[in-house]
Amino acid sequence: MKIDTKKRLLREMLFARRFEERCYEAYVERNIGGFLHLYPGEEACAHGVLEAADADRDYVITSYRDHIHAIKWGADPRKVMAELYAKETGVSKGRGGSMHIFDVRNRFMGGYALVGGPFPLAAGIAKGIQMRGGDEISICFLGDAANNQGTFHESLNMAKLWNLPVLYVCENNHYGIGTRIDRSTAVVDQYKRVSGYDIPSHQEDGQDVELVYKAAMKAIRHVRSGKGPYFLELMTYRYRGHSMSDSNAYRAKAEERMWSKRDPVIMLRDRLIDEGNMTADDFKDMDTEILDYIENEVIAFAEQSPEPHISEVERYVLAENDPWVRGGGAP
Amino acid sequence: MTEIMFWEAVRRAHDEELAHDKMVIVMGEDVGVVGGTYKATLGLYDKYGQERIIDTPISENGYTGLGIGASFLGVRPIIEIMSVNFAWLAMDQLFNTAAKVRYMSGGQLEAPIVVRSPGGIAHQLGSQHSARMEKVFMGIAGLRVVTPSNPRQAYGMLKSAVRCNDPVFINEHELMYNMKGEVPEEEYFHPLEGSEVARQGRDVTLFGYNISVHWCLEAAELLSKNHGVEAEVIDLFTLSPLDREGIRNSVTKTHRAVIVEEAEPAVGVGAEVMAILNEECFFELDTAPVRVSALNVPIPYNHAMEKTALPDANDVVEAVRRMFGV
């Protein structure tokens, strides 16, 4: 990987970390409501995979832990924060919230809040790509616990059966809400579970962004070349609870300490410093710059944006003035 | 006008819409090689190929979700769910995704899918193949629910539903696929909102939908012949949104209302129409409206018990006689 790319990825991942930490504060300040699922610890997954994808044509869909995937896929962080602040300027016009970030112009097809819900949607996006005849791919990020939903099996079966161009990325953070994977799942290695559908799969260290990128390149080449679906399992860890309402009391401190030594941001920082491509001061400057940007641009934009007009609460339920409702579409 | 069977009308709508737009696809169990359990897609597999007439695995939630995802990219899926009982399994994708995605994305995405399913009671299919789910679908914001009572509506509704940009659920009936009726020879699009006057009358309004329209029409003839009561029959072909204006207009004329439904009474079409009567034209009513519904039981296998559990034209006649004291 080029040094410039590594530096940019470090900046993006550090931005992701600081963005999410600022969300935490905003939640405590009650500027963000509802449920809030944060991404710290898992940054290398979204960044490594999406760095290997084509931002000008591929489609991305994910769960409720969706802020960072959207931003990496082109969403304006100010508009993502404005969405969390429930403002009209938010990506989903304040109607969606943290779990429903949509940025369709950039082919970010949404965050969905039913565990496992996006599996078939991603296959359907791939079906749409297939019908249009392009070589874009559909990329679906979900956690390990989603694989215990029926939609996982139903979708893998159809994706293989119809040779759909879909990459399923499993961010295995080892917990389904508060239940450790070995207490909920008979086979803890998720990549093994797809062998029953004859789909190629691979398990990778999800904390090292370069390894994730390399594995994703291989996976994406497979899918884009028309060989059908691929399943990539990334071993990772979330530093915070499942959501803000989670006391996080179910995890051993020793386990948390172990994973904190494998922090994706710190690992990449130290590598760049060891290679002589960055100094500790460079990193500090980068961090300061990011923190300033988040405060002065991102938070300021969200705070200063207007609320949606209450009179529009019934908009977007159904299509507006759809002529076929009257049976009179024909001139 | 030509007279064709209900299934032929549905098949014709499929055929025309598939020919009209290459992005229209059909998905479901046995819709391809077999041609559909009720022949709604007969011969279309040979004509349009396996990429567009898709035999799905028996994974209702999965293939419904797949259809929704495809619709995000401009595909127009017509999804057949073989029996409405199986649609319970697809409720997650229908309700959590299709019905809500436009709203929660702030209008960025839409799910223009059509889901068709036979949703009535056939003969002795037992409890798990005898569900009526329209009451559930019509309670969900973001979903359109229509239910044809004849081949003309079935043909024209499916065509409009395919082109409409909202998710549309079409509630059909196992016992109606061989029913004959007139369908225009030229292309015809039926509205997805409103109601129809199926029979003019002045004394009482009988509200029906899907198969119960026919019970209402039969009852109206008996009432006219035997009791001198002229019933108006309103065909509520749209269950969501219900036609408040049509309901009000008829009862403003007749001042009496009977709602006839094949489903259990609770939280159903009857309950909803009564609420609308209260809200729209309470002071036009000469007497309390009445529901004629199924018994509140799972449908039994035994034929006589099954018949008892369901309403028919005689029950409608009895309800009207009680109302008039004749």
XYZ file of C-alpha atoms in Angstrom:
657
model
C 0.000 0.000 0.000
C 1.303 3.451 -0.902
C 2.457 5.675 1.952
C 0.037 8.417 0.918
C -2.843 5.948 0.982
C -1.821 4.722 4.417
C -1.622 8.282 5.705
C -5.024 9.104 4.264
C -6.526 5.976 5.786
C -5.025 6.894 9.141
C -6.597 10.325 8.864
C -9.970 8.843 7.870
C -9.925 6.282 10.666
C -8.881 8.864 13.234
C -11.659 11.100 11.950
C -14.093 8.183 12.344
C -12.892 7.630 15.915
C -13.227 11.280 16.853
C -16.582 11.626 15.085
C -18.030 8.734 17.074
C -16.549 9.958 20.345
C -18.137 13.337 19.697
C -21.458 11.568 19.065
C -21.094 10.002 22.478
C -20.687 13.426 24.049
C -23.590 14.845 22.071
C -25.735 11.971 23.266
C -24.823 12.641 26.872
C -25.597 16.330 26.213
C -28.988 15.142 24.892
C -28.407 16.617 21.465
C -28.749 13.120 19.999
C -31.750 11.013 20.929
C -32.934 7.462 20.470
C -30.502 4.602 20.104
C -26.889 5.244 19.207
C -24.527 2.458 18.111
C -20.896 3.506 17.867
C -18.036 2.137 15.792
C -14.772 2.745 17.738
C -12.529 -0.298 17.546
C -13.933 -1.493 14.217
C -12.666 1.300 11.947
C -10.314 -0.862 9.915
C -13.234 -2.991 8.676
C -15.202 -0.290 6.842
C -12.104 1.579 5.733
C -10.141 -1.431 4.517
C -13.022 -2.944 2.576
C -14.376 0.250 1.052
C -10.882 1.434 0.124
C -10.773 -1.633 -2.116
C -14.189 -0.942 -3.656
C -15.086 1.596 -6.340
C -16.632 4.697 -4.785
C -17.990 5.799 -8.161
C -20.164 2.800 -8.839
C -20.453 0.193 -6.065
C -23.385 -0.019 -3.644
C -23.119 -0.240 0.133
C -25.735 -1.274 2.673
C -25.415 -1.981 6.378
C -27.006 -2.201 9.799
C -27.724 0.449 12.434
C -24.006 0.947 13.199
C -23.810 2.956 10.039
C -22.331 6.465 10.426
C -18.808 5.568 9.420
C -19.695 3.385 6.440
C -21.788 6.260 5.077
C -19.015 8.803 5.573
C -16.398 6.537 4.003
C -18.799 6.088 1.091
C -19.030 9.818 0.461
C -21.664 11.175 2.815
C -20.893 14.638 4.156
C -20.040 14.203 7.871
C -21.810 17.476 8.613
C -25.036 16.065 7.172
C -24.588 12.801 9.054
C -24.201 14.731 12.306
C -27.175 16.920 11.361
C -29.194 13.715 10.936
C -28.201 12.627 14.445
C -29.293 16.063 15.638
C -32.647 15.393 13.852
C -32.309 18.370 11.537
C -33.830 19.016 8.114
C -30.298 19.245 6.690
C -29.538 15.698 7.824
C -28.881 13.057 5.186
C -32.328 11.579 5.836
C -33.927 14.964 6.576
C -34.128 14.211 10.274
C -36.649 11.400 9.696
C -34.178 8.553 9.984
C -31.820 9.105 12.875
C -28.640 7.274 13.785
C -29.844 3.855 12.637
C -31.196 5.090 9.286
C -28.434 7.016 7.540
C -29.167 7.111 3.789
C -27.115 8.776 1.076
C -28.538 7.335 -2.087
C -26.777 9.777 -4.419
C -23.527 8.179 -3.327
C -25.068 4.692 -3.470
C -25.109 4.330 0.282
C -28.384 2.420 0.439
C -29.025 2.772 4.092
C -28.695 1.690 7.616
C -31.369 -0.748 8.779
C -32.332 -1.562 12.322
C -33.624 -5.118 12.102
C -30.695 -7.460 12.685
C -30.118 -9.368 9.450
C -32.580 -7.256 7.459
C -30.057 -6.050 4.858
C -28.958 -9.559 3.765
C -31.746 -9.988 1.182
C -31.771 -6.279 0.306
C -28.094 -6.519 -0.661
C -28.837 -9.579 -2.789
C -31.670 -7.639 -4.414
C -29.393 -4.703 -5.201
C -27.070 -7.254 -6.804
C -30.021 -8.597 -8.803
C -30.702 -5.058 -10.014
C -27.062 -4.665 -11.046
C -27.213 -7.990 -12.853
C -30.371 -6.983 -14.739
C -28.849 -3.677 -15.820
C -25.772 -5.508 -17.025
C -23.077 -3.483 -15.248
C -20.050 -4.688 -13.301
C -20.810 -2.789 -10.104
C -21.058 -4.825 -6.934
C -23.270 -4.788 -3.877
C -21.447 -4.696 -0.518
C -23.253 -5.623 2.680
C -21.715 -5.066 6.127
C -23.320 -6.844 9.073
C -22.242 -8.130 12.456
C -21.633 -11.735 13.459
C -24.884 -12.020 15.387
C -26.919 -11.254 12.252
C -25.809 -14.628 10.914
C -28.228 -16.351 13.256
C -31.185 -14.834 11.421
C -32.995 -16.786 8.746
C -32.285 -14.028 6.241
C -28.568 -14.948 6.359
C -29.248 -18.454 5.087
C -32.045 -17.472 2.724
C -29.926 -14.758 1.132
C -26.714 -16.771 0.803
C -28.697 -19.513 -0.885
C -30.285 -17.166 -3.419
C -27.061 -15.202 -3.982
C -25.215 -18.385 -4.897
C -28.121 -19.892 -6.824
C -28.440 -16.821 -9.049
C -24.730 -15.925 -9.085
C -25.363 -12.441 -7.715
C -22.548 -9.867 -7.477
C -22.684 -9.358 -3.724
C -19.920 -9.203 -1.129
C -21.029 -10.014 2.394
C -18.682 -8.553 4.989
C -19.081 -9.951 8.486
C -17.727 -7.607 11.128
C -17.235 -10.180 13.853
C -17.035 -8.184 17.057
C -17.748 -11.304 19.093
C -20.946 -10.081 20.731
C -24.609 -10.011 19.776
C -25.671 -7.107 21.952
C -24.567 -8.524 25.330
C -24.219 -12.209 24.474
C -20.772 -13.539 23.598
C -20.636 -15.384 20.298
C -19.824 -18.801 21.757
C -22.926 -18.560 23.935
C -25.240 -17.868 20.968
C -23.625 -19.578 18.015
C -22.746 -23.232 17.506
C -19.965 -22.518 15.009
C -18.045 -19.430 16.079
C -15.908 -19.149 12.931
C -18.405 -17.415 10.706
C -16.548 -18.006 7.443
C -17.102 -21.737 7.920
C -20.855 -21.304 8.034
C -21.115 -20.290 4.381
C -19.434 -23.428 3.058
C -22.867 -25.060 3.018
C -23.758 -22.674 0.224
C -20.558 -23.255 -1.747
C -19.629 -19.581 -1.412
C -15.919 -18.773 -1.141
C -15.004 -17.169 2.173
C -12.060 -15.924 4.146
C -11.350 -14.905 7.735
C -9.077 -11.928 8.282
C -7.689 -9.799 11.085
C -10.119 -6.904 11.165
C -7.825 -4.591 13.156
C -5.102 -4.227 10.547
C -6.443 -2.034 7.762
C -3.771 -3.156 5.307
C -4.687 -6.810 5.762
C -8.378 -5.964 5.458
C -7.679 -4.038 2.277
C -5.698 -6.925 0.780
C -8.389 -9.474 1.626
C -11.095 -7.160 0.286
C -9.232 -6.643 -3.003
C -9.262 -10.385 -3.552
C -12.912 -10.687 -2.548
C -14.004 -7.804 -4.755
C -12.064 -9.100 -7.749
C -13.948 -12.360 -7.371
C -17.369 -10.711 -7.181
C -16.732 -8.156 -9.923
C -15.456 -10.759 -12.337
C -18.884 -12.393 -12.368
C -18.033 -15.377 -10.186
C -20.864 -14.701 -7.751
C -20.990 -13.911 -4.037
C -18.118 -13.872 -1.540
C -18.083 -13.841 2.260
C -15.373 -11.984 4.150
C -15.163 -12.344 7.929
C -13.235 -9.659 9.806
C -12.249 -10.312 13.422
C -12.783 -7.129 15.353
C -13.997 -5.609 18.611
C -16.149 -2.677 19.613
C -14.831 -0.613 22.465
C -18.182 0.641 23.627
C -21.353 -1.198 24.447
C -23.760 -2.384 21.754
C -25.576 0.946 22.070
C -25.615 3.820 24.499
C -28.150 2.005 26.655
C -25.666 -0.818 27.209
C -23.736 -0.872 30.498
C -21.070 -3.037 28.884
C -20.784 -5.026 32.118
C -20.746 -8.406 30.387
C -17.168 -8.255 29.148
C -14.020 -9.137 31.067
C -11.605 -6.269 31.609
C -8.719 -8.496 30.537
C -10.463 -9.095 27.199
C -10.981 -5.372 26.688
C -7.341 -4.680 27.523
C -6.202 -7.313 25.063
C -8.195 -5.772 22.231
C -7.157 -2.241 23.113
C -3.596 -3.311 22.318
C -4.799 -4.057 18.821
C -6.389 -0.685 18.180
C -6.627 -0.179 14.399
C -5.806 3.527 14.570
C -2.842 3.130 16.924
C -1.493 0.152 14.981
C -1.426 2.104 11.742
C -0.010 5.182 13.465
C 2.825 3.202 15.029
C 3.571 1.501 11.739
C 3.852 4.822 9.921
C 6.102 6.164 12.694
C 8.251 3.009 12.733
C 8.654 3.201 8.972
C 9.805 6.785 9.373
C 6.888 8.171 7.395
C 5.375 10.137 10.242
C 6.328 11.610 13.596
C 4.393 11.602 16.832
C 3.979 15.350 16.394
C 2.553 14.893 12.900
C -0.073 12.615 14.399
C -0.884 15.110 17.143
C -1.279 17.862 14.569
C -3.558 15.634 12.512
C -5.655 14.914 15.573
C -5.929 18.587 16.507
C -6.947 19.479 12.991
C -9.639 16.781 13.028
C -10.970 17.793 16.433
C -11.158 21.416 15.307
C -12.960 20.465 12.115
C -15.484 18.343 14.003
C -16.199 21.106 16.480
C -16.147 24.093 14.139
C -17.673 22.564 11.041
C -19.504 19.337 11.860
C -21.060 20.157 15.208
C -21.587 23.804 14.305
C -23.446 22.815 11.138
C -25.646 20.369 13.046
C -26.380 22.857 15.809
C -27.154 25.740 13.475
C -29.327 23.746 11.063
C -33.109 24.128 11.177
C -35.489 21.482 12.445
C -37.825 19.892 9.899
C -41.141 21.680 9.462
C -43.684 19.911 11.660
C -46.278 20.525 8.939
C -44.343 18.038 6.782
C -44.691 15.137 9.205
C -46.962 13.270 6.766
C -44.642 13.687 3.760
C -42.692 10.718 2.387
C -45.226 8.106 3.511
C -46.375 7.470 -0.054
C -45.312 8.758 -3.465
C -46.576 12.254 -4.166
C -49.141 12.637 -6.967
C -48.485 9.214 -8.432
C -50.786 9.131 -11.501
C -51.193 5.343 -11.403
C -53.069 5.610 -8.107
C -55.907 7.092 -10.137
C -55.425 4.481 -12.834
C -54.881 7.426 -15.116
C -51.216 7.432 -15.932
C -51.846 7.263 -19.632
C -52.306 10.674 -21.283
C -65.433 -6.491 -23.595
C -64.562 -10.144 -23.433
C -65.397 -12.550 -20.678
C -62.368 -14.257 -19.174
C -61.515 -15.973 -15.940
C -59.913 -14.192 -13.017
C -56.611 -16.059 -13.388
C -56.535 -15.222 -17.096
C -56.990 -11.554 -16.244
C -54.093 -11.649 -13.798
C -51.981 -13.515 -16.319
C -52.772 -10.982 -19.035
C -51.719 -8.094 -16.771
C -48.428 -9.857 -16.037
C -47.827 -10.482 -19.720
C -48.546 -6.908 -20.777
C -46.419 -5.338 -18.058
C -43.525 -7.723 -18.730
C -43.698 -6.782 -22.404
C -43.983 -3.078 -21.611
C -40.954 -2.782 -19.302
C -37.841 -4.961 -19.267
C -37.309 -4.151 -15.594
C -40.539 -5.916 -14.594
C -39.837 -9.315 -13.085
C -41.984 -11.972 -11.420
C -40.797 -13.836 -8.341
C -42.330 -16.546 -6.231
C -42.697 -20.214 -5.506
C -43.581 -22.177 -8.661
C -44.268 -19.089 -10.776
C -41.849 -20.176 -13.503
C -41.738 -23.704 -14.887
C -45.037 -24.610 -13.235
C -46.716 -21.347 -14.288
C -48.084 -20.456 -10.866
C -50.204 -22.433 -8.434
C -53.258 -20.618 -9.774
C -51.879 -20.241 -13.327
C -51.316 -16.498 -12.951
C -47.985 -16.747 -14.804
C -48.775 -19.649 -17.128
C -46.460 -19.706 -20.157
C -44.545 -16.582 -19.135
C -41.401 -18.514 -18.196
C -41.032 -19.693 -21.783
C -41.770 -16.235 -23.117
C -39.575 -14.088 -20.832
C -36.976 -16.509 -19.474
C -35.661 -17.530 -16.085
C -33.952 -14.191 -15.375
C -37.336 -12.459 -15.263
C -39.750 -15.198 -14.250
C -37.973 -16.421 -11.169
C -38.793 -19.633 -9.335
C -37.705 -18.810 -5.800
C -36.721 -21.087 -2.980
C -39.320 -21.387 -0.228
C -37.905 -18.377 1.634
C -40.716 -15.833 1.797
C -38.917 -13.199 3.859
C -35.740 -13.668 1.844
C -37.183 -13.336 -1.636
C -39.488 -10.497 -0.608
C -36.456 -8.657 0.747
C -34.535 -9.455 -2.411
C -37.342 -7.996 -4.489
C -37.337 -4.850 -2.358
C -33.573 -4.451 -2.759
C -33.885 -4.898 -6.522
C -36.635 -2.277 -6.606
C -34.139 0.244 -5.150
C -32.306 0.009 -8.488
C -35.341 0.393 -10.717
C -36.472 -3.214 -10.977
C -40.274 -3.603 -10.745
C -40.851 -6.949 -9.028
C -44.238 -8.648 -8.934
C -43.921 -11.034 -6.005
C -46.390 -13.880 -5.717
C -46.749 -15.357 -2.263
C -48.486 -18.676 -2.817
C -50.819 -18.293 0.136
C -51.272 -15.329 2.431
C -50.510 -17.606 5.369
C -46.915 -17.659 4.136
C -46.854 -13.869 3.965
C -46.598 -13.813 7.750
C -42.989 -14.868 7.168
C -42.377 -11.886 4.889
C -43.872 -9.302 7.230
C -40.442 -8.170 8.454
C -39.328 -7.099 4.998
C -42.764 -5.825 3.944
C -43.434 -3.767 7.042
C -39.983 -2.885 8.336
C -38.452 -2.141 4.955
C -40.897 -1.682 2.058
C -43.439 0.355 4.020
C -40.905 2.550 5.817
C -37.932 3.065 3.536
C -39.282 6.127 1.733
C -40.052 7.802 5.034
C -36.951 6.965 7.001
C -34.680 7.911 4.095
C -36.331 11.322 3.860
C -37.750 10.463 0.436
C -34.473 9.229 -1.087
C -35.468 5.626 -1.637
C -38.715 3.920 -2.586
C -39.763 0.296 -2.856
C -42.077 -0.017 -5.867
C -42.904 -3.680 -5.425
C -46.171 -5.519 -5.928
C -47.018 -8.443 -3.677
C -49.928 -10.619 -4.783
C -51.332 -13.337 -2.631
C -54.542 -15.344 -2.358
C -55.834 -14.359 1.039
C -59.185 -15.976 1.647
C -60.630 -19.253 2.843
C -60.811 -22.117 0.361
C -62.254 -25.533 1.174
C -60.984 -27.604 4.110
C -57.386 -26.409 3.942
C -57.157 -26.330 7.719
C -56.056 -23.612 10.100
C -52.598 -22.865 8.703
C -53.726 -22.529 5.105
C -56.802 -20.455 5.914
C -55.619 -17.064 7.123
C -57.059 -13.655 6.341
C -54.412 -11.005 6.695
C -55.847 -7.907 5.033
C -56.574 -6.406 8.457
C -52.867 -6.565 9.270
C -51.662 -5.087 5.984
C -54.174 -2.246 5.980
C -52.955 -1.095 9.375
C -49.432 -0.302 8.182
C -48.589 3.222 7.014
C -46.640 3.311 3.770
C -48.298 0.294 2.192
C -51.174 0.312 -0.302
C -53.690 -2.527 -0.021
C -56.165 -3.377 -2.771
C -58.399 -6.397 -3.223
C -60.142 -7.173 -6.505
C -63.612 -8.671 -6.571
C -63.709 -9.500 -10.287
C -61.425 -10.152 -13.296
C -61.641 -6.556 -14.559
C -60.335 -5.183 -11.292
C -57.734 -7.928 -10.963
C -56.345 -7.102 -14.400
C -56.421 -3.322 -14.100
C -55.188 -3.184 -10.515
C -52.140 -5.298 -11.155
C -51.212 -3.085 -14.100
C -51.550 0.111 -12.059
C -49.762 -1.464 -9.090
C -46.738 -2.384 -11.220
C -46.376 1.210 -12.405
C -47.160 2.863 -9.065
C -44.099 3.889 -7.072
C -45.474 2.664 -3.742
C -45.405 -0.887 -2.415
C -48.808 -2.428 -3.193
C -50.285 -5.546 -1.623
C -52.976 -7.211 -3.750
C -55.222 -9.501 -1.763
C -56.784 -12.160 -4.026
C -58.865 -15.231 -3.208
C -58.318 -18.950 -3.798
C -61.960 -19.524 -4.721
C -62.143 -16.683 -7.236
C -59.466 -17.646 -9.778
C -61.972 -19.455 -11.980
C -64.636 -16.767 -11.693
C -65.589 -15.291 -15.056
C -66.073 -11.637 -15.787
C -65.821 -8.990 -18.448
C -62.481 -7.339 -19.030
C -61.930 -4.535 -21.560
C -60.141 -5.668 -24.693
C -58.073 -2.511 -24.761
C -55.443 -1.819 -22.115
C -57.025 -0.740 -18.836
C -55.605 0.656 -15.581
C -57.787 0.373 -12.500
C -57.413 2.984 -9.753
C -55.652 1.960 -6.545
C -57.839 4.227 -4.447
C -61.605 4.486 -4.167
C -64.614 2.180 -4.122
C -67.313 1.145 -6.594
C -71.086 0.986 -6.407
C -71.685 -2.649 -7.334
C -75.474 -2.318 -6.982
C -77.639 0.743 -6.514
C -80.079 0.788 -3.627
C -81.793 3.171 -1.240
C -82.599 1.311 1.993
C -79.311 -0.005 3.365
C -75.660 -0.113 2.313
C -73.888 -3.452 2.274
C -70.119 -2.951 2.316
C -68.074 -5.824 0.921
C -64.635 -6.442 -0.518
C -63.132 -9.241 -2.534
C -65.343 -12.370 -2.137
C -67.774 -10.738 0.282
C -68.927 -8.374 -2.493
C -70.526 -11.447 -4.054
C -72.213 -12.439 -0.807
C -73.546 -8.882 -0.576
C -74.871 -8.961 -4.163
C -76.565 -12.313 -3.560
C -78.050 -11.032 -0.313
C -79.271 -7.854 -2.032
C -81.191 -9.909 -4.602
C -82.787 -12.033 -1.871
C -83.690 -8.949 0.159
C -85.269 -7.317 -2.854
C -87.199 -10.407 -3.886
C -88.332 -11.646 -0.474
C -88.408 -8.624 1.782
C -88.841 -5.543 -0.373
C -85.570 -4.067 0.848
C -83.395 -2.383 -1.798
C -79.772 -2.702 -0.692
C -76.892 -0.741 -2.147
C -73.664 -2.729 -2.444
C -70.351 -0.895 -2.146
C -67.251 -2.716 -3.316
C -64.356 -1.551 -1.113
C -61.670 -2.547 -3.580
C -59.158 -0.383 -1.704
C -58.521 -1.336 1.909
C -55.735 1.158 2.419
C -56.520 3.982 2.218
C -60.241 3.225 2.712
C -62.528 5.441 0.621
C -64.007 7.709 3.271
C -65.925 9.738 0.718
C -67.506 6.706 -0.954
C -68.508 5.285 2.424
C -70.032 8.589 3.508
C -71.852 9.186 0.225
C -73.637 5.847 0.243
C -74.686 5.952 3.889
C -75.826 9.561 3.532
C -78.266 8.122 1.000
C -79.315 4.884 2.761
C -78.760 5.795 6.430
C -78.007 2.172 7.306
C -74.848 0.108 7.052
C -73.817 -3.538 7.166
C -70.173 -4.494 6.677
C -69.460 -7.993 5.446
C -66.047 -9.563 5.926
C -64.622 -13.056 5.667
C -62.230 -12.331 8.528
C -62.578 -12.511 12.289
C -64.291 -9.335 13.530
C -61.570 -7.837 15.722
C -59.492 -4.973 14.304
C -60.821 -5.576 10.811
C -62.421 -3.898 7.839
C -65.781 -3.845 9.628
C -64.320 -2.167 12.676
C -62.546 0.376 10.502
C -65.608 1.182 8.376
C -67.663 1.635 11.553
C -65.063 4.077 12.858
C -65.242 5.992 9.577
C -69.042 6.075 9.786
C -68.731 7.541 13.278
C -66.255 10.130 12.141
C -67.811 11.034 8.783
C -71.583 10.681 9.014
C -72.731 9.711 12.494
C -75.876 11.860 12.308
C -76.901 10.324 8.972
C -77.287 6.916 10.614
C -80.827 5.783 11.432
C -79.567 2.776 13.337
C -76.327 1.277 14.623
C -74.168 -0.268 11.903
C -73.688 -4.020 11.965
C -70.771 -6.316 11.123
C -71.179 -9.716 9.516
C -67.879 -11.463 10.174
C -66.307 -14.875 10.595
C -66.388 -16.469 14.026
C -63.369 -15.689 16.163
C -61.781 -19.121 15.681
C -58.919 -20.618 13.671
C -60.532 -22.214 10.598
C -61.483 -25.839 11.304
C -60.901 -28.704 8.885
C -64.353 -30.262 9.309
C -66.507 -29.033 6.436
C -69.645 -28.245 8.408
C -67.657 -26.479 11.102
C -65.721 -24.526 8.485
C -68.970 -23.401 6.894
C -70.305 -22.359 10.278
C -67.183 -20.350 11.029
C -67.625 -18.244 7.881
C -70.379 -15.810 6.939
C -72.417 -16.136 3.739
C -75.251 -14.352 1.917
C -77.881 -15.766 4.302
C -76.088 -14.265 7.268
C -76.173 -10.914 5.484
C -79.896 -11.283 4.815
C -80.503 -12.147 8.467
C -78.512 -9.143 9.648
C -80.560 -6.831 7.433
C -83.860 -8.438 8.483
C -82.968 -7.881 12.139
C -82.069 -4.308 11.329
C -85.460 -3.689 9.662
C -87.501 -6.027 11.856
C -88.843 -7.875 8.799
